[in-house]
Tab-separated table of C-alpha atoms in Angstrom:
chain	number	residue	atom	x	y	z
A	1	UNK	CA	10.917	2.741	12.674
A	2	UNK	CA	11.517	5.276	9.624
A	3	UNK	CA	9.356	7.745	9.621
A	4	UNK	CA	8.448	9.340	6.212
A	5	UNK	CA	7.489	12.867	5.751
A	6	UNK	CA	6.123	14.396	2.518
A	7	UNK	CA	6.260	17.910	1.085
A	8	UNK	CA	4.070	19.842	0.343
A	9	UNK	CA	0.684	18.660	2.006
A	10	UNK	CA	-1.317	19.973	-1.313
A	11	UNK	CA	-0.202	20.866	-4.782
A	12	UNK	CA	-1.865	22.945	-7.204
A	13	UNK	CA	-1.158	22.771	-10.737
A	14	UNK	CA	-2.752	22.671	-14.045
A	15	UNK	CA	-2.551	19.998	-16.538
A	16	UNK	CA	0.542	20.061	-18.301
A	17	UNK	CA	3.079	21.624	-15.660
A	18	UNK	CA	5.186	19.950	-13.892
A	19	UNK	CA	5.064	18.538	-10.696
A	20	UNK	CA	7.742	17.729	-8.347
A	21	UNK	CA	6.933	15.861	-4.892
A	22	UNK	CA	9.135	15.112	-2.156
A	23	UNK	CA	9.371	12.614	0.350
A	24	UNK	CA	11.858	12.210	3.438
A	25	UNK	CA	12.816	9.392	5.489
A	26	UNK	CA	13.967	9.933	8.864
A	27	UNK	CA	17.413	7.452	8.581
A	28	UNK	CA	18.954	6.112	5.373
A	29	UNK	CA	16.015	3.654	3.378
A	30	UNK	CA	19.182	3.519	0.451
A	31	UNK	CA	17.017	2.703	-2.738
A	32	UNK	CA	14.469	0.986	-1.276
A	33	UNK	CA	11.587	3.564	-1.540
A	34	UNK	CA	8.268	3.036	-3.764
A	35	UNK	CA	5.542	5.445	-4.972
A	36	UNK	CA	2.058	5.025	-4.972
A	37	UNK	CA	-1.012	6.659	-6.726
A	38	UNK	CA	-4.171	6.369	-5.451
A	39	UNK	CA	-7.614	8.172	-6.693
A	40	UNK	CA	-10.612	8.236	-4.274
A	41	UNK	CA	-12.556	5.086	-3.979
A	42	UNK	CA	-9.407	2.833	-5.358
A	43	UNK	CA	-6.580	0.706	-3.776
A	44	UNK	CA	-2.993	2.337	-4.761
A	45	UNK	CA	-1.103	1.875	-7.918
A	46	UNK	CA	2.431	1.274	-7.969
A	47	UNK	CA	4.229	3.672	-9.791
A	48	UNK	CA	8.046	3.607	-8.951
A	49	UNK	CA	9.988	0.924	-7.241
A	50	UNK	CA	13.644	0.998	-5.947
A	51	UNK	CA	13.568	4.757	-6.136
A	52	UNK	CA	13.848	5.310	-10.082
A	53	UNK	CA	12.155	1.900	-11.357
A	54	UNK	CA	8.885	2.513	-13.260
A	55	UNK	CA	6.357	-0.385	-12.394
A	56	UNK	CA	4.582	-2.359	-15.358
A	57	UNK	CA	2.831	0.112	-17.715
A	58	UNK	CA	3.885	3.300	-15.998
A	59	UNK	CA	4.481	6.094	-18.636
A	60	UNK	CA	7.419	7.509	-18.670
A	61	UNK	CA	6.181	11.274	-17.570
A	62	UNK	CA	6.150	9.872	-14.430
A	63	UNK	CA	9.807	9.444	-12.656
A	64	UNK	CA	11.950	9.092	-9.191
A	65	UNK	CA	15.155	10.207	-8.374
A	66	UNK	CA	17.180	9.900	-4.740
A	67	UNK	CA	18.648	7.912	-2.611
A	68	UNK	CA	19.506	7.942	1.500
A	69	UNK	CA	16.921	9.828	2.950
A	70	UNK	CA	16.044	12.266	-0.201
A	71	UNK	CA	13.496	11.200	-2.663
A	72	UNK	CA	11.455	12.851	-5.277
A	73	UNK	CA	8.887	11.838	-7.985
A	74	UNK	CA	8.447	14.256	-10.973
A	75	UNK	CA	5.753	14.014	-13.345
A	76	UNK	CA	7.158	15.875	-16.303
A	77	UNK	CA	4.312	17.044	-18.073
A	78	UNK	CA	0.823	16.630	-15.930
A	79	UNK	CA	-2.568	14.708	-17.686
A	80	UNK	CA	-6.005	15.148	-16.311
A	81	UNK	CA	-6.092	11.431	-15.156
A	82	UNK	CA	-3.013	12.058	-13.234
A	83	UNK	CA	-4.618	14.316	-10.236
A	84	UNK	CA	-4.685	12.288	-7.216
A	85	UNK	CA	-3.482	11.420	-3.588
A	86	UNK	CA	0.794	10.412	-3.887
A	87	UNK	CA	2.172	8.307	-1.125
A	88	UNK	CA	5.834	7.177	-1.228
A	89	UNK	CA	6.827	4.016	1.203
A	90	UNK	CA	10.093	2.721	2.463
A	91	UNK	CA	11.139	-0.738	2.587
A	92	UNK	CA	14.608	-0.560	3.506
A	93	UNK	CA	13.802	-1.312	7.627
A	94	UNK	CA	11.055	-2.973	8.838
A	95	UNK	CA	8.252	-2.497	9.406
A	96	UNK	CA	7.495	-0.934	5.991
A	97	UNK	CA	5.928	2.447	6.409
A	98	UNK	CA	4.396	5.070	4.268
A	99	UNK	CA	4.096	9.010	4.022
A	100	UNK	CA	1.231	10.796	4.739
A	101	UNK	CA	0.704	12.010	0.991
A	102	UNK	CA	0.662	14.559	-0.936
A	103	UNK	CA	-2.801	15.721	-2.629
A	104	UNK	CA	-2.418	16.608	-6.095
A	105	UNK	CA	-4.711	18.878	-6.880
A	106	UNK	CA	-6.164	20.878	-10.050
A	107	UNK	CA	-5.702	24.350	-10.088
B	1	UNK	CA	-3.913	-10.668	-14.632
B	2	UNK	CA	-4.151	-12.062	-10.970
B	3	UNK	CA	-7.015	-10.061	-9.475
B	4	UNK	CA	-7.651	-10.042	-5.729
B	5	UNK	CA	-10.988	-9.869	-4.032
B	6	UNK	CA	-11.027	-9.014	-0.375
B	7	UNK	CA	-14.107	-9.812	1.744
B	8	UNK	CA	-15.400	-9.506	5.311
B	9	UNK	CA	-18.228	-8.685	7.530
B	10	UNK	CA	-18.397	-5.445	6.893
B	11	UNK	CA	-18.914	-4.604	10.823
B	12	UNK	CA	-17.240	-5.926	14.248
B	13	UNK	CA	-17.622	-4.968	17.992
B	14	UNK	CA	-15.170	-3.866	19.940
B	15	UNK	CA	-13.196	-7.140	21.607
B	16	UNK	CA	-14.215	-9.477	19.096
B	17	UNK	CA	-12.283	-11.064	16.222
B	18	UNK	CA	-11.794	-9.860	12.369
B	19	UNK	CA	-11.558	-12.224	9.974
B	20	UNK	CA	-10.923	-11.245	6.605
B	21	UNK	CA	-10.320	-13.244	3.259
B	22	UNK	CA	-9.096	-12.399	-0.065
B	23	UNK	CA	-9.913	-14.249	-3.138
B	24	UNK	CA	-7.049	-15.053	-5.780
B	25	UNK	CA	-8.028	-15.629	-9.323
B	26	UNK	CA	-5.801	-16.144	-12.549
B	27	UNK	CA	-2.664	-17.384	-10.285
B	28	UNK	CA	-2.456	-19.358	-7.400
B	29	UNK	CA	-1.696	-18.597	-3.822
B	30	UNK	CA	0.900	-21.745	-4.264
B	31	UNK	CA	3.257	-19.527	-6.649
B	32	UNK	CA	5.904	-17.725	-5.942
B	33	UNK	CA	4.650	-14.600	-4.649
B	34	UNK	CA	4.230	-13.058	-1.284
B	35	UNK	CA	0.388	-12.058	-0.187
B	36	UNK	CA	0.322	-9.291	2.311
B	37	UNK	CA	-2.392	-7.119	3.788
B	38	UNK	CA	-2.068	-3.201	4.663
B	39	UNK	CA	-4.974	-1.086	5.628
B	40	UNK	CA	-5.563	2.768	5.488
B	41	UNK	CA	-7.856	4.472	8.234
B	42	UNK	CA	-10.382	6.829	6.728
B	43	UNK	CA	-8.304	9.998	5.784
B	44	UNK	CA	-4.841	8.757	6.743
B	45	UNK	CA	-2.160	7.373	5.075
B	46	UNK	CA	-1.771	3.504	4.541
B	47	UNK	CA	-0.244	1.029	7.110
B	48	UNK	CA	1.689	-2.415	6.367
B	49	UNK	CA	0.246	-5.057	8.338
B	50	UNK	CA	1.714	-8.501	7.150
B	51	UNK	CA	2.421	-10.843	4.642
B	52	UNK	CA	2.718	-14.404	4.064
B	53	UNK	CA	4.597	-16.591	1.669
B	54	UNK	CA	3.795	-20.001	0.181
B	55	UNK	CA	6.283	-21.773	2.395
B	56	UNK	CA	3.754	-20.262	5.269
B	57	UNK	CA	6.302	-18.161	6.607
B	58	UNK	CA	5.405	-14.221	7.825
B	59	UNK	CA	6.204	-11.239	9.141
B	60	UNK	CA	4.112	-8.774	11.107
B	61	UNK	CA	4.166	-5.001	11.981
B	62	UNK	CA	5.550	-5.138	15.150
B	63	UNK	CA	2.312	-2.379	16.450
B	64	UNK	CA	0.044	-5.482	15.151
B	65	UNK	CA	2.280	-8.666	15.522
B	66	UNK	CA	0.555	-9.562	19.359
B	67	UNK	CA	-2.936	-9.676	17.667
B	68	UNK	CA	-2.903	-10.591	13.861
B	69	UNK	CA	-2.221	-13.712	11.969
B	70	UNK	CA	-2.064	-14.488	7.883
B	71	UNK	CA	-2.006	-17.319	6.646
B	72	UNK	CA	-3.097	-19.185	3.138
B	73	UNK	CA	-5.469	-21.464	2.213
B	74	UNK	CA	-4.697	-23.510	-0.907
B	75	UNK	CA	-7.633	-25.554	-1.266
B	76	UNK	CA	-9.742	-22.327	-1.785
B	77	UNK	CA	-6.689	-20.019	-3.428
B	78	UNK	CA	-7.222	-17.742	-0.464
B	79	UNK	CA	-5.062	-15.340	1.904
B	80	UNK	CA	-6.823	-14.520	5.104
B	81	UNK	CA	-6.054	-12.182	7.787
B	82	UNK	CA	-7.191	-12.347	11.188
B	83	UNK	CA	-6.742	-9.404	14.069
B	84	UNK	CA	-8.043	-10.053	17.688
B	85	UNK	CA	-9.681	-7.858	20.187
B	86	UNK	CA	-10.435	-4.975	17.919
B	87	UNK	CA	-11.188	-1.706	19.319
B	88	UNK	CA	-12.103	1.950	16.978
B	89	UNK	CA	-8.785	2.118	15.941
B	90	UNK	CA	-8.683	-0.851	13.709
B	91	UNK	CA	-11.603	0.867	12.039
B	92	UNK	CA	-10.255	1.112	8.155
B	93	UNK	CA	-10.095	-0.032	4.355
B	94	UNK	CA	-8.424	-3.433	4.359
B	95	UNK	CA	-6.645	-4.533	1.173
B	96	UNK	CA	-5.113	-7.324	0.073
B	97	UNK	CA	-1.849	-7.417	-2.223
B	98	UNK	CA	0.442	-9.185	-3.995
B	99	UNK	CA	4.271	-9.397	-5.474
B	100	UNK	CA	7.194	-11.222	-6.100
B	101	UNK	CA	8.832	-9.465	-3.386
B	102	UNK	CA	7.385	-9.066	-0.148
B	103	UNK	CA	8.149	-5.301	0.093
B	104	UNK	CA	6.003	-3.509	-2.385
B	105	UNK	CA	3.156	-3.911	-3.841
B	106	UNK	CA	2.005	-4.317	-7.660
B	107	UNK	CA	-1.061	-6.164	-7.349
B	108	UNK	CA	-4.022	-5.106	-5.350
B	109	UNK	CA	-7.721	-5.790	-4.355
B	110	UNK	CA	-10.235	-3.176	-4.082
B	111	UNK	CA	-10.596	-2.711	-0.334
B	112	UNK	CA	-12.984	-3.700	1.883
B	113	UNK	CA	-14.123	-1.525	4.272
B	114	UNK	CA	-14.234	-2.565	8.216
B	115	UNK	CA	-16.004	-0.840	11.165
B	116	UNK	CA	-15.581	-1.735	14.519
B	117	UNK	CA	-18.226	-0.323	16.593
B	118	UNK	CA	-20.823	-1.522	19.037
């Protein structure tokens, strides 16, 4: 099973700033990595798949990069609605697994 | 636009069987989409449970494989999840999800909370 470790656990930033979230896999997953955003009481929302492809309807301030074991989600300029918990998920090996999440909070 | 809605009992006793359904609107479960179940224990990360395809083929998380069954009911346009011999560790919000691939999920239900308690 591929274990995903996200960092930092909590990120405190202000609107307008740039956010950089990391996800590291215990074994290579190639580019088979997705990112989700989850707000309290809501289902996760798919942001990025294939490590760098934006899902339908996702603003271009969200971007993903990386391959193998190290991945990054970048939000170029934070909007008030961006603050939430973000999860990475790998689908390079079964079973599909998620990271423990990074909470992005308003500073 | 595809919409998914989970439903279930809310509370199940330990050792009993959990049954959840996912009603699909705006599309058919018989289309070329994979129908998945994912759960999230309170305050914890997400866990993939498994998926079913229109052909009836399934794939499950090995940690749950001995206890779980996911199926489709085309007459009701629903996906269903059955989990036997539940324990407190199965307490979670259960989500159904759908996508054209089995491994990532664009369409989600709002989730249903299941508590296992006597």
